[in-house]
Coordinates of C-alpha atoms (C1' of nucleotides) in Angstrom, one line a residue:
Chain H
M116 CA 48.9 129.3 77.0
K117 CA 47.9 130.7 73.6
N118 CA 48.4 127.5 71.6
L119 CA 44.8 126.6 71.1
E120 CA 43.9 130.2 70.5
I121 CA 46.4 130.5 67.7
A122 CA 45.4 127.2 66.2
K123 CA 41.8 128.4 66.2
I124 CA 42.8 131.6 64.4
L125 CA 44.9 129.8 61.8
R126 CA 41.9 127.6 61.1
M127 CA 39.8 130.7 60.7
I128 CA 42.2 132.0 58.1
A129 CA 42.0 128.6 56.4
L130 CA 38.2 128.9 56.3
Y131 CA 38.3 132.4 54.8
L132 CA 40.7 131.3 52.1
E133 CA 38.7 128.3 51.3
M134 CA 35.7 130.5 51.0
K135 CA 37.4 132.4 48.2
D136 CA 38.5 129.1 46.6
V137 CA 42.2 129.9 47.1
P138 CA 44.0 126.8 46.2
F139 CA 46.3 124.9 48.6
K140 CA 46.7 127.7 51.2
P141 CA 43.8 126.5 53.3
Q142 CA 45.4 123.1 53.8
A143 CA 48.7 124.9 54.7
Y144 CA 47.0 126.9 57.4
E145 CA 45.1 123.8 58.6
K146 CA 48.4 121.9 58.9
A147 CA 50.0 124.8 60.8
A148 CA 47.1 124.9 63.2
Y149 CA 47.4 121.3 63.9
S150 CA 51.1 121.7 64.5
I151 CA 50.6 124.4 67.1
E152 CA 47.9 122.3 68.8
A153 CA 50.2 119.3 68.9
L154 CA 53.0 121.3 70.5
D155 CA 53.2 120.3 74.1
E156 CA 54.9 123.5 75.2
D157 CA 53.5 126.9 75.6
I158 CA 54.1 128.6 72.2
E159 CA 55.3 131.8 73.9
E160 CA 57.6 129.8 76.1
F161 CA 58.8 128.0 73.0
I162 CA 59.7 131.3 71.2
R163 CA 61.4 132.7 74.4
R164 CA 63.5 129.5 74.7
N165 CA 64.4 128.9 71.0
G166 CA 63.9 132.3 69.3
E167 CA 61.4 133.2 66.6
E168 CA 63.5 131.6 63.9
K169 CA 62.9 128.1 65.4
L170 CA 59.1 128.5 64.8
K171 CA 59.8 127.7 61.2
E172 CA 61.2 124.3 62.2
L173 CA 57.8 123.2 63.4
P174 CA 56.1 121.1 60.7
G175 CA 53.8 123.1 58.4
I176 CA 55.1 126.5 59.6
G177 CA 57.2 128.6 57.3
E178 CA 58.1 132.2 56.9
S179 CA 54.7 133.7 56.4
I180 CA 52.8 131.8 59.2
A181 CA 55.6 132.3 61.6
K182 CA 55.3 136.0 61.1
K183 CA 51.6 135.9 61.7
I184 CA 52.0 133.9 64.9
I185 CA 54.4 136.5 66.2
E186 CA 52.1 139.3 65.1
Y187 CA 49.3 137.6 67.1
I188 CA 51.4 137.2 70.2
E189 CA 52.6 140.8 70.1
T190 CA 49.5 142.6 69.1
G191 CA 46.7 140.1 69.8
K192 CA 45.6 140.4 66.2
I193 CA 46.5 139.3 62.7
K194 CA 46.0 142.1 60.2
E195 CA 45.3 139.8 57.3
L196 CA 42.5 138.1 59.3
E197 CA 41.1 141.4 60.4
N198 CA 40.9 142.5 56.7
L199 CA 39.2 139.2 55.8
K200 CA 36.7 139.7 58.6
K201 CA 36.0 143.2 57.5
E202 CA 35.3 142.2 54.0
V203 CA 33.1 139.3 55.0
P204 CA 32.0 139.9 58.5
V205 CA 30.5 136.5 59.4
D206 CA 30.7 134.1 62.3
I207 CA 32.5 131.6 60.1
E208 CA 33.5 129.3 63.0
N209 CA 30.0 128.6 64.1
L210 CA 28.4 128.7 60.7
T211 CA 30.7 126.1 59.3
A212 CA 30.1 124.0 62.4
I213 CA 26.6 123.4 61.1
E214 CA 26.6 120.0 59.3
G215 CA 26.5 120.5 55.6
I216 CA 27.6 124.2 55.7
G217 CA 31.1 124.9 54.5
P218 CA 32.9 128.2 53.8
K219 CA 31.7 128.4 50.2
I220 CA 28.1 128.3 51.2
V221 CA 28.7 130.8 54.0
Y222 CA 30.1 133.2 51.3
K223 CA 27.2 132.7 49.0
L224 CA 24.7 133.2 51.8
Y225 CA 26.5 136.4 52.9
K226 CA 26.6 137.8 49.4
A227 CA 23.0 137.0 48.6
L228 CA 21.2 137.6 52.0
K229 CA 23.8 139.2 54.3
I230 CA 23.6 136.2 56.6
K231 CA 26.2 136.7 59.3
D232 CA 25.5 134.1 62.0
I233 CA 23.4 131.1 62.9
K234 CA 20.5 133.3 64.0
D235 CA 20.4 135.0 60.6
L236 CA 20.6 131.6 58.9
E237 CA 17.7 130.2 60.9
K238 CA 15.6 133.2 60.2
A239 CA 16.3 133.0 56.4
C240 CA 15.3 129.4 56.4
L241 CA 12.1 130.0 58.3
E242 CA 11.2 132.8 55.8
H243 CA 12.0 130.4 52.9
K244 CA 14.6 132.7 51.5
I245 CA 17.2 130.1 51.1
R246 CA 15.2 127.9 48.7
K247 CA 15.0 130.7 46.2
L248 CA 18.7 131.1 45.8
P249 CA 20.4 129.5 42.8
G250 CA 21.9 126.1 43.6
F251 CA 19.6 125.7 46.6
G252 CA 16.1 124.3 46.9
E253 CA 13.4 123.3 49.3
K254 CA 15.3 120.2 50.4
S255 CA 18.6 122.0 51.2
E256 CA 16.7 124.6 53.1
N257 CA 15.0 122.0 55.3
K258 CA 18.3 120.2 55.7
I259 CA 20.0 123.4 57.0
L260 CA 17.2 124.0 59.4
Q261 CA 17.4 120.5 60.7
S262 CA 21.2 120.8 61.0
I263 CA 20.8 124.0 63.0
N264 CA 18.5 122.2 65.4
L265 CA 21.0 119.3 65.7
F266 CA 23.8 121.9 66.3
K267 CA 21.8 123.5 69.1
Q268 CA 21.4 120.3 71.0
G269 CA 24.8 119.2 69.9
T270 CA 26.8 117.7 72.7
G271 CA 30.3 118.4 71.5
R272 CA 32.9 115.7 72.1
F273 CA 32.1 112.6 74.1
V274 CA 34.3 111.0 76.7
L275 CA 35.5 107.7 75.3
G276 CA 34.8 105.6 78.4
F277 CA 31.3 106.8 78.7
I278 CA 30.3 105.8 75.1
I279 CA 32.0 102.4 74.9
P280 CA 28.9 100.5 76.0
I281 CA 26.6 102.0 73.3
V282 CA 29.2 101.5 70.6
E283 CA 29.8 97.9 71.7
E284 CA 26.0 97.4 71.6
L285 CA 25.8 98.8 68.1
V286 CA 28.7 96.6 66.9
L287 CA 27.1 93.5 68.4
F288 CA 23.8 94.5 66.8
L289 CA 25.5 94.7 63.4
K290 CA 27.4 91.5 64.0
D291 CA 24.0 89.8 64.5
S292 CA 23.0 90.7 61.0
K293 CA 23.6 87.7 58.8
Y294 CA 25.0 90.0 56.1
V295 CA 28.1 91.3 58.0
S296 CA 31.2 89.2 57.8
Q297 CA 33.9 91.5 59.4
I298 CA 33.3 94.6 61.5
S299 CA 35.3 97.0 63.5
P300 CA 34.9 100.5 64.9
C301 CA 37.6 102.9 63.5
G302 CA 38.5 106.5 63.9
S303 CA 39.5 108.1 67.1
Y304 CA 37.4 105.5 68.9
R305 CA 39.8 102.7 67.7
R306 CA 42.8 105.0 68.4
R307 CA 41.3 105.2 72.0
K308 CA 41.5 109.0 72.1
E309 CA 40.3 110.6 75.3
T310 CA 37.3 112.2 73.6
I311 CA 35.4 111.2 70.5
G312 CA 33.7 113.5 68.0
D313 CA 31.9 110.8 66.2
I314 CA 32.0 107.0 65.6
D315 CA 33.1 105.4 62.4
I316 CA 32.2 101.8 61.9
L317 CA 33.6 99.6 59.1
A318 CA 32.1 96.4 57.9
T319 CA 32.5 94.0 55.0
S320 CA 29.7 92.2 53.3
K321 CA 28.6 90.5 50.1
N322 CA 25.4 92.4 50.3
K323 CA 26.3 95.9 51.3
E324 CA 22.9 97.6 50.9
K325 CA 21.3 95.0 53.2
V326 CA 23.8 95.9 55.9
I327 CA 23.0 99.6 55.5
D328 CA 19.3 98.9 55.7
Y329 CA 19.7 96.7 58.7
F330 CA 21.9 99.4 60.4
L331 CA 19.2 101.9 60.0
T332 CA 16.8 99.8 62.0
F333 CA 19.0 100.2 65.2
K334 CA 16.6 101.3 67.9
E335 CA 18.7 104.1 69.3
I336 CA 18.8 106.1 66.0
D337 CA 17.5 109.6 66.3
H338 CA 18.2 111.0 62.9
I339 CA 19.5 109.8 59.5
Y340 CA 21.8 112.3 57.8
A341 CA 22.6 110.3 54.7
K342 CA 22.1 106.9 53.2
G343 CA 23.8 105.4 50.1
P344 CA 24.6 101.9 48.9
T345 CA 27.8 101.6 50.9
K346 CA 27.6 104.3 53.5
A347 CA 25.2 105.8 56.0
M348 CA 25.4 108.6 58.6
I349 CA 23.2 108.8 61.6
R350 CA 22.8 110.4 65.0
L351 CA 22.0 108.3 68.0
K352 CA 19.5 109.4 70.6
N353 CA 22.3 110.3 73.0
G354 CA 23.6 112.8 70.4
L355 CA 26.5 110.7 69.1
D356 CA 27.0 110.7 65.3
V357 CA 27.8 107.4 63.7
D358 CA 29.0 106.7 60.2
L359 CA 28.8 103.2 58.8
R360 CA 30.8 102.2 55.8
V361 CA 30.6 98.8 54.0
V362 CA 33.4 97.6 51.8
E363 CA 34.6 94.4 50.0
E364 CA 36.4 91.7 52.0
K365 CA 39.6 92.3 50.0
S366 CA 39.7 96.0 51.0
F367 CA 39.0 95.6 54.7
G368 CA 42.5 96.3 55.9
A369 CA 42.9 99.3 53.6
A370 CA 39.6 100.7 54.7
L371 CA 40.4 100.0 58.4
L372 CA 43.7 101.8 58.0
Y373 CA 42.1 104.7 56.1
F374 CA 39.2 105.2 58.5
T375 CA 41.2 104.7 61.7
G376 CA 43.5 107.6 60.9
S377 CA 44.7 109.8 62.2
K378 CA 44.4 112.0 59.2
D379 CA 48.1 113.0 59.6
H380 CA 49.2 109.4 59.9
N381 CA 47.3 108.6 56.8
V382 CA 48.8 111.4 54.8
A383 CA 52.2 110.4 55.9
I384 CA 51.9 106.8 54.9
R385 CA 50.2 107.7 51.7
E386 CA 53.2 109.8 50.9
I387 CA 55.4 106.8 51.6
A388 CA 53.3 104.8 49.2
I389 CA 53.6 107.5 46.5
K390 CA 57.4 107.5 46.9
K391 CA 57.4 103.8 46.2
G392 CA 55.4 104.3 43.1
Y393 CA 52.2 103.0 44.7
K394 CA 48.8 104.4 45.3
L395 CA 47.0 103.9 48.7
N396 CA 43.4 104.5 49.2
E397 CA 40.6 103.0 51.2
Y398 CA 40.3 100.1 48.7
G399 CA 43.9 99.0 48.8
L400 CA 47.5 99.5 47.9
F401 CA 48.0 99.6 44.1
D402 CA 51.1 99.4 42.0
K403 CA 52.0 101.4 38.9
N404 CA 49.7 99.2 36.7
N405 CA 46.9 99.8 39.2
K406 CA 47.2 96.2 40.3
M407 CA 46.2 95.7 43.9
I408 CA 49.1 94.4 45.9
A409 CA 47.7 94.6 49.4
G410 CA 44.5 95.5 51.2
K411 CA 42.9 92.6 53.0
T412 CA 44.7 93.4 56.3
E413 CA 46.5 96.4 57.7
E414 CA 49.5 94.2 58.5
E415 CA 50.1 93.4 54.8
I416 CA 49.9 97.1 53.8
Y417 CA 52.4 98.2 56.4
K418 CA 54.6 95.3 55.3
K419 CA 54.5 96.3 51.7
L420 CA 55.4 99.8 52.7
D421 CA 58.5 98.5 54.6
L422 CA 56.9 99.6 57.9
Q423 CA 56.6 97.7 61.1
F424 CA 53.0 97.3 62.1
I425 CA 51.8 100.4 64.0
P426 CA 49.2 99.9 66.7
P427 CA 46.2 102.2 66.3
E428 CA 46.7 104.0 69.6
I429 CA 49.9 105.6 68.4
R430 CA 48.9 106.5 64.8
E431 CA 49.2 110.3 65.3
N432 CA 52.2 111.1 63.1
Q433 CA 54.2 111.8 66.3
G434 CA 57.2 109.8 65.4
E435 CA 55.7 106.4 65.0
I436 CA 56.3 106.3 61.3
E437 CA 60.0 107.0 61.7
A438 CA 60.1 104.4 64.4
A439 CA 58.3 101.8 62.2
K440 CA 60.8 102.4 59.4
K441 CA 63.6 101.4 61.8
N442 CA 61.6 98.6 63.4
K443 CA 61.7 100.5 66.6
I444 CA 58.0 100.5 67.6
P445 CA 58.1 99.3 71.3
K446 CA 56.0 96.4 72.4
L447 CA 53.2 98.3 74.0
I448 CA 51.6 97.2 77.3
E449 CA 48.8 94.8 76.5
Y450 CA 45.1 95.0 77.4
G451 CA 44.2 92.9 80.4
S452 CA 47.8 92.9 81.7
I453 CA 47.2 95.0 84.9
K454 CA 47.4 92.7 87.9
G455 CA 46.1 95.0 90.6
D456 CA 44.3 98.3 91.2
L457 CA 46.0 100.7 93.5
Q458 CA 43.4 103.4 93.8
V459 CA 40.1 102.1 95.2
Q460 CA 37.6 104.0 97.3
T461 CA 35.0 102.4 99.5
N462 CA 32.0 103.2 101.5
W463 CA 34.3 104.2 104.3
T464 CA 34.3 107.5 102.5
D465 CA 32.7 108.5 99.2
G466 CA 32.7 105.1 97.5
Q467 CA 29.5 103.2 97.2
D468 CA 30.6 99.7 98.1
S469 CA 32.2 98.0 101.0
I470 CA 35.8 96.8 101.0
E471 CA 34.6 93.2 100.9
K472 CA 32.4 93.9 97.8
M473 CA 35.2 95.7 96.0
A474 CA 37.5 92.8 96.8
K475 CA 35.0 90.2 95.5
E476 CA 34.6 92.1 92.3
A477 CA 38.3 92.4 91.9
I478 CA 38.6 88.6 92.3
K479 CA 36.0 88.2 89.5
L480 CA 38.2 90.4 87.3
N481 CA 41.2 88.2 88.0
L482 CA 43.1 90.9 89.9
K483 CA 45.8 89.7 92.3
Y484 CA 45.6 92.7 94.6
I485 CA 43.7 95.9 95.3
C486 CA 44.7 98.8 97.4
I487 CA 42.1 100.6 99.5
T488 CA 42.8 104.3 99.2
D489 CA 40.0 106.2 100.9
H490 CA 40.2 109.9 101.2
T491 CA 41.7 111.5 104.3
Q492 CA 40.2 113.8 106.9
S493 CA 40.7 117.3 105.5
L494 CA 38.5 116.3 102.5
A495 CA 35.4 116.8 104.6
I496 CA 33.0 116.5 101.8
T497 CA 33.9 112.8 101.3
G498 CA 33.9 112.1 105.1
G499 CA 37.6 111.6 104.9
L500 CA 39.3 109.3 107.3
D501 CA 41.2 110.6 110.3
E502 CA 44.1 108.7 111.9
K503 CA 41.8 106.7 114.2
K504 CA 39.5 105.6 111.4
L505 CA 42.4 104.7 109.2
L506 CA 43.7 102.4 112.0
S507 CA 40.4 100.7 112.4
Q508 CA 40.1 100.3 108.6
M509 CA 43.5 98.6 108.7
Q510 CA 42.1 96.1 111.2
E511 CA 39.1 95.4 108.9
I512 CA 41.5 94.8 106.0
D513 CA 43.5 92.3 108.1
K514 CA 40.3 90.4 108.8
L515 CA 39.3 90.4 105.1
N516 CA 42.8 89.3 104.1
S517 CA 42.6 86.2 106.2
K518 CA 39.1 85.5 104.8
F519 CA 40.3 85.9 101.1
K520 CA 43.6 84.3 101.6
G521 CA 45.1 83.1 98.4
R522 CA 42.3 84.7 96.3
I523 CA 43.3 88.3 96.5
K524 CA 45.6 90.5 98.6
I525 CA 44.0 93.7 100.0
L526 CA 46.6 96.4 100.5
K527 CA 46.3 99.2 103.0
G528 CA 46.5 102.6 101.6
A529 CA 45.1 106.1 101.4
E530 CA 44.5 108.9 99.1
V531 CA 46.2 111.5 101.3
N532 CA 45.1 115.0 100.9
I533 CA 47.8 117.6 100.1
L534 CA 47.2 120.7 102.1
K535 CA 47.7 124.2 100.7
D536 CA 51.2 124.4 102.0
G537 CA 52.2 121.0 100.7
K538 CA 51.9 119.2 104.0
L539 CA 49.8 116.1 104.3
D540 CA 46.8 115.7 106.6
I541 CA 47.8 112.4 108.2
K542 CA 50.7 112.0 110.6
D543 CA 53.8 110.2 109.4
E544 CA 53.6 107.4 112.0
I545 CA 50.2 106.4 110.6
L546 CA 51.3 106.7 107.0
A547 CA 54.2 104.4 107.9
K548 CA 51.8 101.6 108.7
L549 CA 50.3 101.7 105.2
D550 CA 51.4 99.5 102.3
F551 CA 50.9 102.2 99.7
V552 CA 50.3 106.0 99.9
G553 CA 49.0 108.1 97.1
A554 CA 49.0 111.9 97.6
A555 CA 46.6 114.1 95.8
I556 CA 45.4 117.7 95.4
H557 CA 41.7 118.4 96.0
S558 CA 41.7 122.1 96.8
H559 CA 43.4 125.3 95.9
F560 CA 43.4 124.5 92.2
D561 CA 44.3 128.0 91.2
L562 CA 47.6 128.6 92.8
P563 CA 50.3 130.1 90.6
K564 CA 52.3 127.5 88.6
D565 CA 55.6 127.7 90.6
I566 CA 53.8 127.6 94.0
Q567 CA 51.6 124.7 92.9
T568 CA 54.6 122.8 91.7
E569 CA 56.5 123.4 94.9
R570 CA 53.4 122.3 96.9
I571 CA 53.3 119.0 95.1
K572 CA 57.1 118.4 95.3
K573 CA 56.9 119.1 99.1
A574 CA 54.2 116.5 99.5
L575 CA 56.1 113.9 97.3
A576 CA 59.2 114.5 99.4
N577 CA 57.5 112.8 102.4
P578 CA 59.3 109.5 102.6
H579 CA 56.0 107.6 103.1
V580 CA 54.4 108.9 99.9
D581 CA 54.8 106.4 97.1
C582 CA 52.7 107.9 94.3
L583 CA 51.1 111.1 93.0
F584 CA 47.5 110.4 92.2
H585 CA 45.9 112.1 89.1
P586 CA 48.8 114.4 88.8
T587 CA 47.3 117.3 86.8
G588 CA 43.8 117.2 88.3
R589 CA 42.0 117.8 85.0
I590 CA 38.5 116.6 84.5
I591 CA 37.7 116.2 80.8
N592 CA 34.9 118.6 79.6
K593 CA 34.7 120.0 83.1
R594 CA 37.8 121.2 84.7
A595 CA 41.2 122.4 83.3
P596 CA 44.3 120.9 84.8
Y597 CA 45.9 122.9 87.6
E598 CA 49.0 124.9 86.5
I599 CA 52.0 122.8 87.3
D600 CA 55.4 122.3 85.8
I601 CA 55.0 118.7 84.8
D602 CA 58.7 118.4 83.6
E603 CA 59.9 119.5 87.0
I604 CA 57.6 117.0 88.8
I605 CA 58.7 114.2 86.5
E606 CA 62.3 115.2 87.2
F607 CA 61.6 115.2 91.0
A608 CA 59.8 111.9 90.8
K609 CA 62.9 110.4 89.1
K610 CA 65.3 111.7 91.7
N611 CA 63.2 110.6 94.6
N612 CA 62.0 107.3 93.2
K613 CA 58.3 108.3 93.2
I614 CA 55.6 106.9 91.1
L615 CA 53.2 108.9 89.0
E616 CA 49.7 107.6 88.4
I617 CA 47.7 107.1 85.2
D618 CA 44.2 107.5 86.6
A619 CA 42.0 105.5 84.3
Y620 CA 38.7 107.0 85.3
P621 CA 37.0 107.9 82.0
N622 CA 36.9 111.7 82.4
R623 CA 40.3 111.9 84.2
L624 CA 42.8 109.9 82.1
D625 CA 45.5 111.7 84.1
L626 CA 48.5 111.6 83.2
K627 CA 47.9 112.5 79.5
D628 CA 49.7 110.6 76.7
E629 CA 52.4 113.2 76.2
H630 CA 53.2 113.1 80.0
I631 CA 53.4 109.4 79.8
R632 CA 56.0 109.6 77.0
K633 CA 58.0 112.1 79.1
C634 CA 57.9 109.7 82.1
I635 CA 59.2 106.9 79.9
Q636 CA 62.0 109.0 78.5
K637 CA 63.0 109.9 82.1
G638 CA 62.6 106.4 83.4
V639 CA 59.9 107.4 85.9
K640 CA 57.6 104.4 86.7
M641 CA 53.9 104.7 86.6
V642 CA 50.8 102.7 87.8
I643 CA 47.4 102.4 86.2
D644 CA 44.5 102.7 88.6
T645 CA 40.8 103.1 88.2
D646 CA 40.0 105.5 91.0
A647 CA 36.9 103.3 91.5
H648 CA 34.1 104.5 93.6
S649 CA 31.9 101.5 93.0
T650 CA 32.4 97.9 91.8
V651 CA 31.5 98.7 88.2
H652 CA 34.4 101.2 88.0
L653 CA 36.9 98.5 88.4
N654 CA 36.3 97.7 84.8
F655 CA 38.0 100.9 83.7
L656 CA 41.5 99.4 84.0
D657 CA 41.8 98.9 80.3
L658 CA 41.0 102.5 79.6
G659 CA 44.1 103.3 81.5
V660 CA 46.0 100.7 79.5
A661 CA 44.7 102.4 76.3
Q662 CA 46.0 105.8 77.7
A663 CA 49.3 104.2 78.5
R664 CA 49.5 102.7 75.0
R665 CA 48.9 106.1 73.5
G666 CA 51.8 107.3 75.6
W667 CA 54.0 104.5 74.1
A668 CA 54.2 102.7 77.4
R669 CA 55.5 99.1 77.7
A670 CA 54.6 96.6 80.4
E671 CA 57.9 97.4 82.2
D672 CA 57.0 101.1 82.5
I673 CA 53.8 100.3 84.5
L674 CA 54.5 98.8 87.9
N675 CA 51.2 97.1 88.5
T676 CA 51.6 94.8 85.6
K677 CA 53.6 92.8 88.1
E678 CA 52.0 90.0 90.1
E679 CA 53.5 91.3 93.4
L680 CA 54.5 94.8 94.4
K681 CA 57.0 96.1 97.0
F682 CA 57.1 99.7 97.9
Chain K
dG81 C1' 51.7 128.8 52.1
dC82 C1' 54.8 124.8 52.8
dC83 C1' 58.2 121.6 51.3
dG84 C1' 62.1 118.7 49.1
dT85 C1' 66.3 110.4 48.8
dT86 C1' 62.8 112.3 41.7
dT87 C1' 62.2 119.3 43.0
dT88 C1' 64.3 125.9 45.6
dC89 C1' 59.8 125.3 41.5
dG90 C1' 55.9 122.7 41.1
dG91 C1' 53.5 119.9 43.3
dC92 C1' 49.9 119.6 47.2
dC93 C1' 44.9 112.7 49.3
dC94 C1' 40.8 111.5 47.3
dG95 C1' 36.3 109.2 47.1
dA96 C1' 31.2 109.0 48.8
dC97 C1' 27.0 111.4 49.1
dT98 C1' 23.6 115.1 48.4
dG99 C1' 21.0 118.4 46.0
dT100 C1' 20.4 120.7 42.2
dT101 C1' 22.0 119.9 38.2
dT102 C1' 21.9 117.5 33.2
dT103 C1' 27.6 117.0 34.4
dC104 C1' 28.8 119.3 38.8
dA105 C1' 29.8 122.0 43.2
dG106 C1' 30.0 121.6 47.9
dT107 C1' 30.8 119.1 52.1
dC108 C1' 32.8 115.6 54.8
dG109 C1' 36.1 112.5 56.6

DNA sequence: GCCGTTTTCGGCCCGACTGTTTTCAGTCG
């Protein structure tokens, strides 16, 4: 899969062009890069299937970039980029990743001091060579040095579910300030993306500077990048960068829209505004006479643009604007609407808490049912259950069910391990006694795509299996998904009436949003589970809901929005 | 370099902040 590779290379060309101050082309390459990245099919596969000509039908890709993509696929290189690299041989990718360094500075530094990479840059700073250059000074030199240090300890992208607590704490802290009237996180955090680069927080206040000052007293701040009268940028001790922006009450909606993004969504709705003769920016929607006609809420802005309100989770310019024009945005599944969790591990295997404790916690969370799905025997590392232990767990569940009668229903289940050959490691007659069976892969991740796909289909074909757990096996920031033909599996699930899971565990979120959309198109039902290994994990259900919303799911697409289930 | 219910040519989102300037260039989102 060369999509990301090609996107990266197109971005590199963009940087080089920007370096030379070439107008407009950089954005064009940027846009093309995004387009390739957003493509959910292998680009080579795409070309094989549709022909090279069809490349030009992808947004942002025309004659010239299409040729370059093909050149890259055929030769592994793009001549133009090679020439640019030869002319200015710098590690432009990493250098521009340093906060405050852009392509123009990279060029200046290369011309003046032959700085090629971060190491050279750091050395030049330490030798005080930067401050002597025109346009630079002592301050900028120190700042670069600081940014290099921050880059070195930089933590990359954060998994959404793991940073929610600190962001909520910060928002509460700001709310406590008597100067803040409205406040909301924006950006990819509000869009509930799987991973977050940095956090944008938007507030309104009659006394903006006071809010900024108060913000900078937050105890978890490690570093202040910038501070102005309406905006400040900081890094938290955990490495997360946070921007705070304070605007007027009347602009809150416009700013919320603007800072929530995505960038592509913004550009698209701004274009709609322009076509109507309006101007849209973070302060509001303005008519020809520069009179503000909307801005206090996002709703009124969408309305003035003749668009249905678009929930933040689907603002990716992936068809939502066209849908909103036609009033065809579906009613997305709502937070808090999951009635039961169908993947729960306990201390019978690798979970921390007992069935009883998990059930009590689930009652607190207002769930109507949970399904106990401990691992099975071949997953030795977890102490997986064999047939005998499964039977005794069932007895235990019966006992607890009579104890909790009316408060919660505990379902009998298992996360059955799929063996290398696609067989399951528990006998059918035992599986038949369970209420709900999820099958999952925990080994042989690297089988070839067709074999892996067949393996999964074979497991799903077992009449006792209801659901495929964490279907692609990816672990965000840690493990790539195993190679499978997801379309074939979705097709198979449809034909055989099987369920696919949306595993809500923060670094799984598996299925991905685009898979969820495919399931909906095909009419394949899904469930949202937490994959809880302790009571606190049961709180992750809404992360799964966010994931489902990003995949345009409605309540009827997700089975465990129902009060009762039959399998 | 891309794109088209104002266009196949002439537009491309735009404002805040910083540092080094004395009116602006560069970066960022």
